[in-house]
Amino acid sequence: MLDKLTFRGVSFAYGDQPIVAQLSFHVARGQFISLIGPSGVGKSTLFRLASGLAEPDAGQILLDGKEQQKRLGRVGYMPQKDLLLPWRTITENAMLPLELKSVPRALARAKVAEQLPLFGLGGCSDAYPDQLSGGMRQRVSLLRATLTGSDLLLLDEPFSALDGITRMEMQDWLLEMWQRLKITILMITHDIEEALVMSDKVFLLTEKPIQKIVEITPPPVSDRRERRHDPRLGPLRREIWRLLIRRAQPQPLPGREA
Amino acid sequence: MGERGQTPVIWFFASMSIFLIGWELACRLLQIPPFILPPPSAVILSLWELRGLLFGQHLWATLREVALGLCVSILFGVGLALAMNFSRPVQRIVYPYIVISQTIPIIALSPIFILWFGYSLSGKIAITILFTFFPIVVGTYDGLRAADREMVDLMKTMGATRWQIFCKLQIPSALPSFFSGLKVAATYSVAGATIGEWLGASEGLGYFGRRASGNFQAPALFASVLLLSALGMLLFGLAHRAEQRFMQKSRRYQQSLRE
Ligand SMILES: Nc1ncnc2c1ncn2[C@@H]1O[C@H](COP(=O)(O)OP(=O)(O)O)[C@@H](O)[C@H]1O
Ligand SMILES: [Mg+2]
């Protein structure tokens, strides 16, 4: 299987604070990966590196097995905040990546119009972000990320601002999107349950600086939503909990980030 | 606008009427000498008697100074803000001076500007610019900077160029702050032109008021002050209208499409 994303001996520091040290891992094409770790360990920094917003001090980051000249513009990134532009309608917000690639406006609008119903946003095309609920704004943000045309999406805590029920709906819906679009997804989350239910693999980041990743593989099932009721997750949950507690003593434990 | 737009106007006129009536009564009942505080009726009368001079000559002279000064200020202020936005060195060199200059009493600088630019129109315009330049530069520059850092990063991950980030994110984010600066500048501009006229002029409302004050013609003085504040309010109102136009444009457009 081809790798979508590869880190090879990557090191990175903010000033004299090392965040990543000699880190290697890879993500196979088409997988759904969750990243879990205490606040401040450097999860968002890994996304900044992967998307090209930051360059490694040492090592290589490969996309599709090749070291690209420029990663900016090749990876779809969905930040924790939805970051919709308040002065633009939903359609105009979603078409931003197309606009930046100089796709003609009419074509860009048509493309968005085609996708809106799939994202559960039919009928909202001319609404403004402040007229939508949190869950809907997240979906616009995700639609925008997919319209970058990239088949690798990095989602930074996409659901952490949502209430429990909306959150579960969004999880189901994201899994559906992932299957339909056949893309690779890396998702940061603070929720062990969410990670175990949704992912092919859970990447655990326990030490700072990040030197290696502990991979946990939930049992394979045909429908991931069924995992919510799968008793086999219990031991895995305990294992993750144990690893996080053992390693991250000085850190506040898997706390919600402010 | 609708009903919600009407209510504040009604309140304004109600309070204004009470104020004017109170003033008129105080002057009459307490028998305040008109050269100290003329009653509003005397001011209005004086405004009417002097209408030819005030509206025909002095108002226009002041309006011209204000309008020209404000236009030049916007042109150069926005230009400088853009230069600071696009060039780090320019920003590093210029910004501290802009902050420092805000602490200098501008009135104290005005005679220097008259010294340099003379008693003609250019001197008045120069002082108006002195008064209005900084709110515009600071408003525009801070607005350009106010663009959300994370949004800038997000656009970069979409492959946006610096120019695209400028057009699609920075300009729209800067508009509210630019217009706040413009509204402040619009009111200051009248003060600037007036001070310019005080320092030496042959026409304009500031010149007229100062002469009236020298001759103890209180009603005429009050009439010119009334016109000056009306001018300030007019300019503020225009800036406010422009702001609403710009910031609501996309919304209105969409609404009109839906109807
Ligand atoms: N721009 C930055 N400059 C300096 N330090 C930073 C910067 N961004 C993040 N950090 C630091 O790097 C560490 C990792 O941050 P981050 O990747 O955001 O963690 P996480 O997403 O896991 O909570 C934190 O200690 C944070 O304070
Ligand atoms: Mg983070």
CSV table of C-alpha atoms in Angstrom, one decimal, chain B:
chain,number,residue,atom,x,y,z
B,1,MET,CA,-34.6,51.9,8.3
B,2,GLY,CA,-38.1,51.3,9.7
B,3,GLU,CA,-39.3,52.1,13.2
B,4,ARG,CA,-36.2,51.2,15.0
B,5,GLY,CA,-34.4,53.9,13.0
B,6,GLN,CA,-37.0,56.6,13.9
B,7,THR,CA,-37.0,56.3,17.7
B,8,PRO,CA,-33.5,57.7,18.4
B,9,VAL,CA,-34.3,60.6,16.1
B,10,ILE,CA,-37.4,61.5,18.0
B,11,TRP,CA,-35.6,61.3,21.3
B,12,PHE,CA,-32.9,63.5,19.9
B,13,PHE,CA,-35.3,66.2,18.8
B,14,ALA,CA,-37.3,66.0,22.1
B,15,SER,CA,-34.1,66.5,24.2
B,16,MET,CA,-32.9,69.2,21.9
B,17,SER,CA,-36.1,71.1,22.2
B,18,ILE,CA,-36.1,70.9,26.0
B,19,PHE,CA,-32.5,72.1,26.0
B,20,LEU,CA,-33.2,75.1,23.7
B,21,ILE,CA,-36.4,76.1,25.6
B,22,GLY,CA,-34.5,75.9,28.9
B,23,TRP,CA,-31.7,78.0,27.5
B,24,GLU,CA,-34.1,80.6,26.1
B,25,LEU,CA,-36.0,80.8,29.4
B,26,ALA,CA,-32.7,81.0,31.5
B,27,CYS,CA,-31.5,84.0,29.4
B,28,ARG,CA,-34.8,85.8,29.7
B,29,LEU,CA,-35.7,85.1,33.3
B,30,LEU,CA,-32.1,85.6,34.7
B,31,GLN,CA,-31.6,88.5,32.4
B,32,ILE,CA,-28.2,87.4,31.2
B,33,PRO,CA,-26.6,90.1,29.1
B,34,PRO,CA,-26.6,89.0,25.4
B,35,PHE,CA,-22.9,89.6,25.0
B,36,ILE,CA,-22.2,86.9,27.6
B,37,LEU,CA,-24.9,84.3,26.5
B,38,PRO,CA,-27.3,85.2,23.7
B,39,PRO,CA,-30.6,83.3,23.8
B,40,PRO,CA,-31.1,80.8,20.9
B,41,SER,CA,-33.6,83.1,19.3
B,42,ALA,CA,-30.9,85.8,19.0
B,43,VAL,CA,-28.5,83.3,17.5
B,44,ILE,CA,-31.0,82.1,14.9
B,45,LEU,CA,-31.9,85.7,14.1
B,46,SER,CA,-28.3,86.6,13.7
B,47,LEU,CA,-27.8,83.5,11.5
B,48,TRP,CA,-30.6,84.7,9.3
B,49,GLU,CA,-29.4,88.3,9.1
B,50,LEU,CA,-25.9,87.3,8.2
B,51,ARG,CA,-26.9,84.5,5.9
B,52,GLY,CA,-25.4,86.1,2.9
B,53,LEU,CA,-22.0,86.3,4.4
B,54,LEU,CA,-22.1,83.1,6.3
B,55,PHE,CA,-23.5,80.8,3.7
B,56,GLY,CA,-22.3,82.7,0.6
B,57,GLN,CA,-18.7,83.1,1.7
B,58,HIS,CA,-17.4,81.7,5.0
B,59,LEU,CA,-19.1,78.3,5.0
B,60,TRP,CA,-17.8,77.6,1.5
B,61,ALA,CA,-14.2,78.7,2.4
B,62,THR,CA,-14.2,76.4,5.4
B,63,LEU,CA,-15.8,73.5,3.6
B,64,ARG,CA,-13.3,73.7,0.8
B,65,GLU,CA,-10.3,73.5,3.3
B,66,VAL,CA,-11.9,70.6,5.2
B,67,ALA,CA,-12.8,68.7,2.1
B,68,LEU,CA,-9.4,69.1,0.4
B,69,GLY,CA,-7.5,68.4,3.7
B,70,LEU,CA,-9.6,65.3,4.3
B,71,CYS,CA,-9.1,63.9,0.8
B,72,VAL,CA,-5.3,64.4,0.9
B,73,SER,CA,-5.3,62.8,4.3
B,74,ILE,CA,-7.2,59.7,3.2
B,75,LEU,CA,-5.0,59.4,0.1
B,76,PHE,CA,-1.7,59.6,2.0
B,77,GLY,CA,-2.9,58.0,5.2
B,78,VAL,CA,-4.1,54.9,3.4
B,79,GLY,CA,-1.0,54.9,1.2
B,80,LEU,CA,1.3,55.0,4.2
B,81,ALA,CA,-0.7,52.3,6.0
B,82,LEU,CA,-0.4,50.1,2.9
B,83,ALA,CA,3.4,50.7,2.7
B,84,MET,CA,3.7,49.7,6.4
B,85,ASN,CA,1.7,46.6,5.8
B,86,PHE,CA,3.7,45.4,2.8
B,87,SER,CA,7.2,46.5,4.0
B,88,ARG,CA,8.6,45.4,7.3
B,89,PRO,CA,11.4,48.1,7.3
B,90,VAL,CA,8.9,50.9,6.5
B,91,GLN,CA,6.7,49.6,9.4
B,92,ARG,CA,9.6,49.4,11.8
B,93,ILE,CA,10.8,52.9,10.9
B,94,VAL,CA,7.5,54.8,10.7
B,95,TYR,CA,5.2,53.2,13.3
B,96,PRO,CA,7.0,54.4,16.4
B,97,TYR,CA,6.9,58.0,15.1
B,98,ILE,CA,3.2,57.7,14.5
B,99,VAL,CA,2.6,56.6,18.0
B,100,ILE,CA,4.9,59.3,19.4
B,101,SER,CA,3.3,61.9,17.2
B,102,GLN,CA,-0.1,61.1,18.7
B,103,THR,CA,1.1,62.4,22.1
B,104,ILE,CA,2.2,65.8,20.7
B,105,PRO,CA,-0.5,68.5,21.2
B,106,ILE,CA,-1.4,69.1,17.5
B,107,ILE,CA,-2.5,72.6,18.3
B,108,ALA,CA,1.0,73.5,19.3
B,109,LEU,CA,2.3,72.3,15.9
B,110,SER,CA,-0.2,74.4,14.0
B,111,PRO,CA,1.7,77.7,14.0
B,112,ILE,CA,4.7,75.9,12.7
B,113,PHE,CA,2.6,74.6,9.8
B,114,ILE,CA,1.4,78.2,9.1
B,115,LEU,CA,5.1,79.2,9.1
B,116,TRP,CA,5.9,76.6,6.5
B,117,PHE,CA,2.8,76.7,4.3
B,118,GLY,CA,1.7,80.3,4.7
B,119,TYR,CA,-1.6,82.0,5.3
B,120,SER,CA,-3.1,80.9,2.0
B,121,LEU,CA,-5.3,78.0,1.4
B,122,SER,CA,-2.4,75.5,1.5
B,123,GLY,CA,-1.7,76.5,5.1
B,124,LYS,CA,-5.2,75.6,6.2
B,125,ILE,CA,-5.2,72.4,4.3
B,126,ALA,CA,-1.9,71.5,5.9
B,127,ILE,CA,-3.3,72.0,9.4
B,128,THR,CA,-6.4,70.0,8.5
B,129,ILE,CA,-4.2,67.2,7.3
B,130,LEU,CA,-2.2,67.4,10.5
B,131,PHE,CA,-5.4,66.8,12.5
B,132,THR,CA,-6.8,64.1,10.3
B,133,PHE,CA,-3.8,62.1,9.1
B,134,PHE,CA,-3.1,60.0,12.2
B,135,PRO,CA,-6.6,58.6,12.9
B,136,ILE,CA,-6.7,57.5,9.3
B,137,VAL,CA,-3.2,55.9,9.2
B,138,VAL,CA,-3.6,54.2,12.6
B,139,GLY,CA,-7.2,53.0,11.8
B,140,THR,CA,-6.2,51.6,8.4
B,141,TYR,CA,-3.0,50.0,9.6
B,142,ASP,CA,-4.4,48.4,12.7
B,143,GLY,CA,-7.3,47.2,10.6
B,144,LEU,CA,-5.0,45.5,8.1
B,145,ARG,CA,-3.1,43.9,11.0
B,146,ALA,CA,-6.3,42.8,12.7
B,147,ALA,CA,-6.8,40.0,10.1
B,148,ASP,CA,-7.0,36.8,12.0
B,149,ARG,CA,-3.6,35.1,12.1
B,150,GLU,CA,-5.1,31.6,12.0
B,151,MET,CA,-7.2,32.6,8.9
B,152,VAL,CA,-4.0,33.8,7.2
B,153,ASP,CA,-2.4,30.4,8.0
B,154,LEU,CA,-5.5,28.6,6.7
B,155,MET,CA,-5.4,30.6,3.4
B,156,LYS,CA,-1.7,29.8,3.1
B,157,THR,CA,-2.4,26.1,3.4
B,158,MET,CA,-4.8,26.6,0.5
B,159,GLY,CA,-1.9,28.0,-1.5
B,160,ALA,CA,-2.9,31.7,-1.3
B,161,THR,CA,-0.4,34.3,-2.4
B,162,ARG,CA,0.3,37.4,-0.3
B,163,TRP,CA,-1.7,39.5,-2.7
B,164,GLN,CA,-4.7,37.1,-2.5
B,165,ILE,CA,-4.5,37.2,1.3
B,166,PHE,CA,-4.4,41.0,1.1
B,167,CYS,CA,-7.5,41.3,-1.2
B,168,LYS,CA,-9.7,38.6,0.2
B,169,LEU,CA,-8.9,38.8,3.9
B,170,GLN,CA,-7.0,42.0,4.9
B,171,ILE,CA,-9.0,44.6,3.1
B,172,PRO,CA,-12.4,43.3,4.3
B,173,SER,CA,-11.1,42.9,7.9
B,174,ALA,CA,-9.6,46.5,7.7
B,175,LEU,CA,-12.9,48.2,6.7
B,176,PRO,CA,-14.5,48.6,10.2
B,177,SER,CA,-11.3,50.0,11.7
B,178,PHE,CA,-10.7,52.3,8.7
B,179,PHE,CA,-14.1,53.7,9.0
B,180,SER,CA,-13.8,54.3,12.7
B,181,GLY,CA,-10.6,56.3,11.9
B,182,LEU,CA,-12.4,58.1,9.1
B,183,LYS,CA,-15.2,59.2,11.4
B,184,VAL,CA,-12.8,60.5,14.0
B,185,ALA,CA,-10.9,62.3,11.2
B,186,ALA,CA,-14.1,63.8,9.8
B,187,THR,CA,-14.9,65.5,13.1
B,188,TYR,CA,-11.3,66.6,13.7
B,189,SER,CA,-11.0,68.1,10.2
B,190,VAL,CA,-13.4,70.9,11.2
B,191,ALA,CA,-11.3,71.7,14.2
B,192,GLY,CA,-8.2,71.7,12.1
B,193,ALA,CA,-9.6,74.1,9.5
B,194,THR,CA,-10.9,76.4,12.2
B,195,ILE,CA,-7.6,76.6,14.0
B,196,GLY,CA,-5.9,77.3,10.7
B,197,GLU,CA,-8.3,80.2,10.2
B,198,TRP,CA,-7.8,81.5,13.7
B,199,LEU,CA,-4.1,81.7,13.1
B,200,GLY,CA,-4.6,84.0,10.1
B,201,ALA,CA,-7.1,84.1,7.3
B,202,SER,CA,-9.3,86.4,5.4
B,203,GLU,CA,-12.4,84.2,5.2
B,204,GLY,CA,-13.9,81.1,6.7
B,205,LEU,CA,-16.1,80.4,9.7
B,206,GLY,CA,-13.1,80.3,12.1
B,207,TYR,CA,-12.0,83.7,10.9
B,208,PHE,CA,-15.6,85.0,11.1
B,209,GLY,CA,-16.1,83.7,14.6
B,210,ARG,CA,-12.8,85.1,15.9
B,211,ARG,CA,-13.7,88.6,14.5
B,212,ALA,CA,-17.1,88.4,16.0
B,213,SER,CA,-15.6,87.5,19.4
B,214,GLY,CA,-13.2,90.4,19.2
B,215,ASN,CA,-16.1,92.7,18.6
B,216,PHE,CA,-18.3,91.2,21.4
B,217,GLN,CA,-20.9,90.1,18.8
B,218,ALA,CA,-21.9,87.1,20.8
B,219,PRO,CA,-24.9,86.1,18.6
B,220,ALA,CA,-22.8,86.2,15.4
B,221,LEU,CA,-20.1,84.1,17.2
B,222,PHE,CA,-22.6,81.5,18.3
B,223,ALA,CA,-24.0,81.4,14.8
B,224,SER,CA,-20.6,80.6,13.4
B,225,VAL,CA,-20.1,77.9,16.0
B,226,LEU,CA,-23.5,76.5,15.2
B,227,LEU,CA,-22.5,76.2,11.6
B,228,LEU,CA,-19.1,74.6,12.4
B,229,SER,CA,-20.7,71.9,14.5
B,230,ALA,CA,-23.3,71.3,11.8
B,231,LEU,CA,-20.5,70.9,9.4
B,232,GLY,CA,-18.8,68.4,11.7
B,233,MET,CA,-22.0,66.5,12.1
B,234,LEU,CA,-22.6,66.5,8.3
B,235,LEU,CA,-19.1,65.0,7.7
B,236,PHE,CA,-19.5,62.5,10.4
B,237,GLY,CA,-22.9,61.5,8.9
B,238,LEU,CA,-21.3,61.1,5.5
B,239,ALA,CA,-18.6,58.9,6.8
B,240,HIS,CA,-21.2,56.9,8.6
B,241,ARG,CA,-23.2,56.5,5.5
B,242,ALA,CA,-20.2,55.4,3.5
B,243,GLU,CA,-19.4,52.8,6.2
B,244,GLN,CA,-22.9,51.3,6.1
B,245,ARG,CA,-22.8,51.3,2.3
B,246,PHE,CA,-19.5,49.4,2.2
B,247,MET,CA,-20.0,47.0,4.9
B,248,GLN,CA,-23.6,46.0,4.0
B,249,LYS,CA,-23.1,45.9,0.3
B,250,SER,CA,-22.6,42.1,0.0
B,251,ARG,CA,-25.5,41.4,2.4
B,252,ARG,CA,-27.9,43.7,0.6
B,253,TYR,CA,-26.9,42.3,-2.7
B,254,GLN,CA,-27.7,38.8,-1.6
B,255,GLN,CA,-31.0,39.9,-0.1
B,256,SER,CA,-32.0,41.6,-3.3
B,257,LEU,CA,-31.2,38.4,-5.2
B,258,ARG,CA,-33.4,36.3,-2.9
B,259,GLU,CA,-36.4,38.6,-3.4
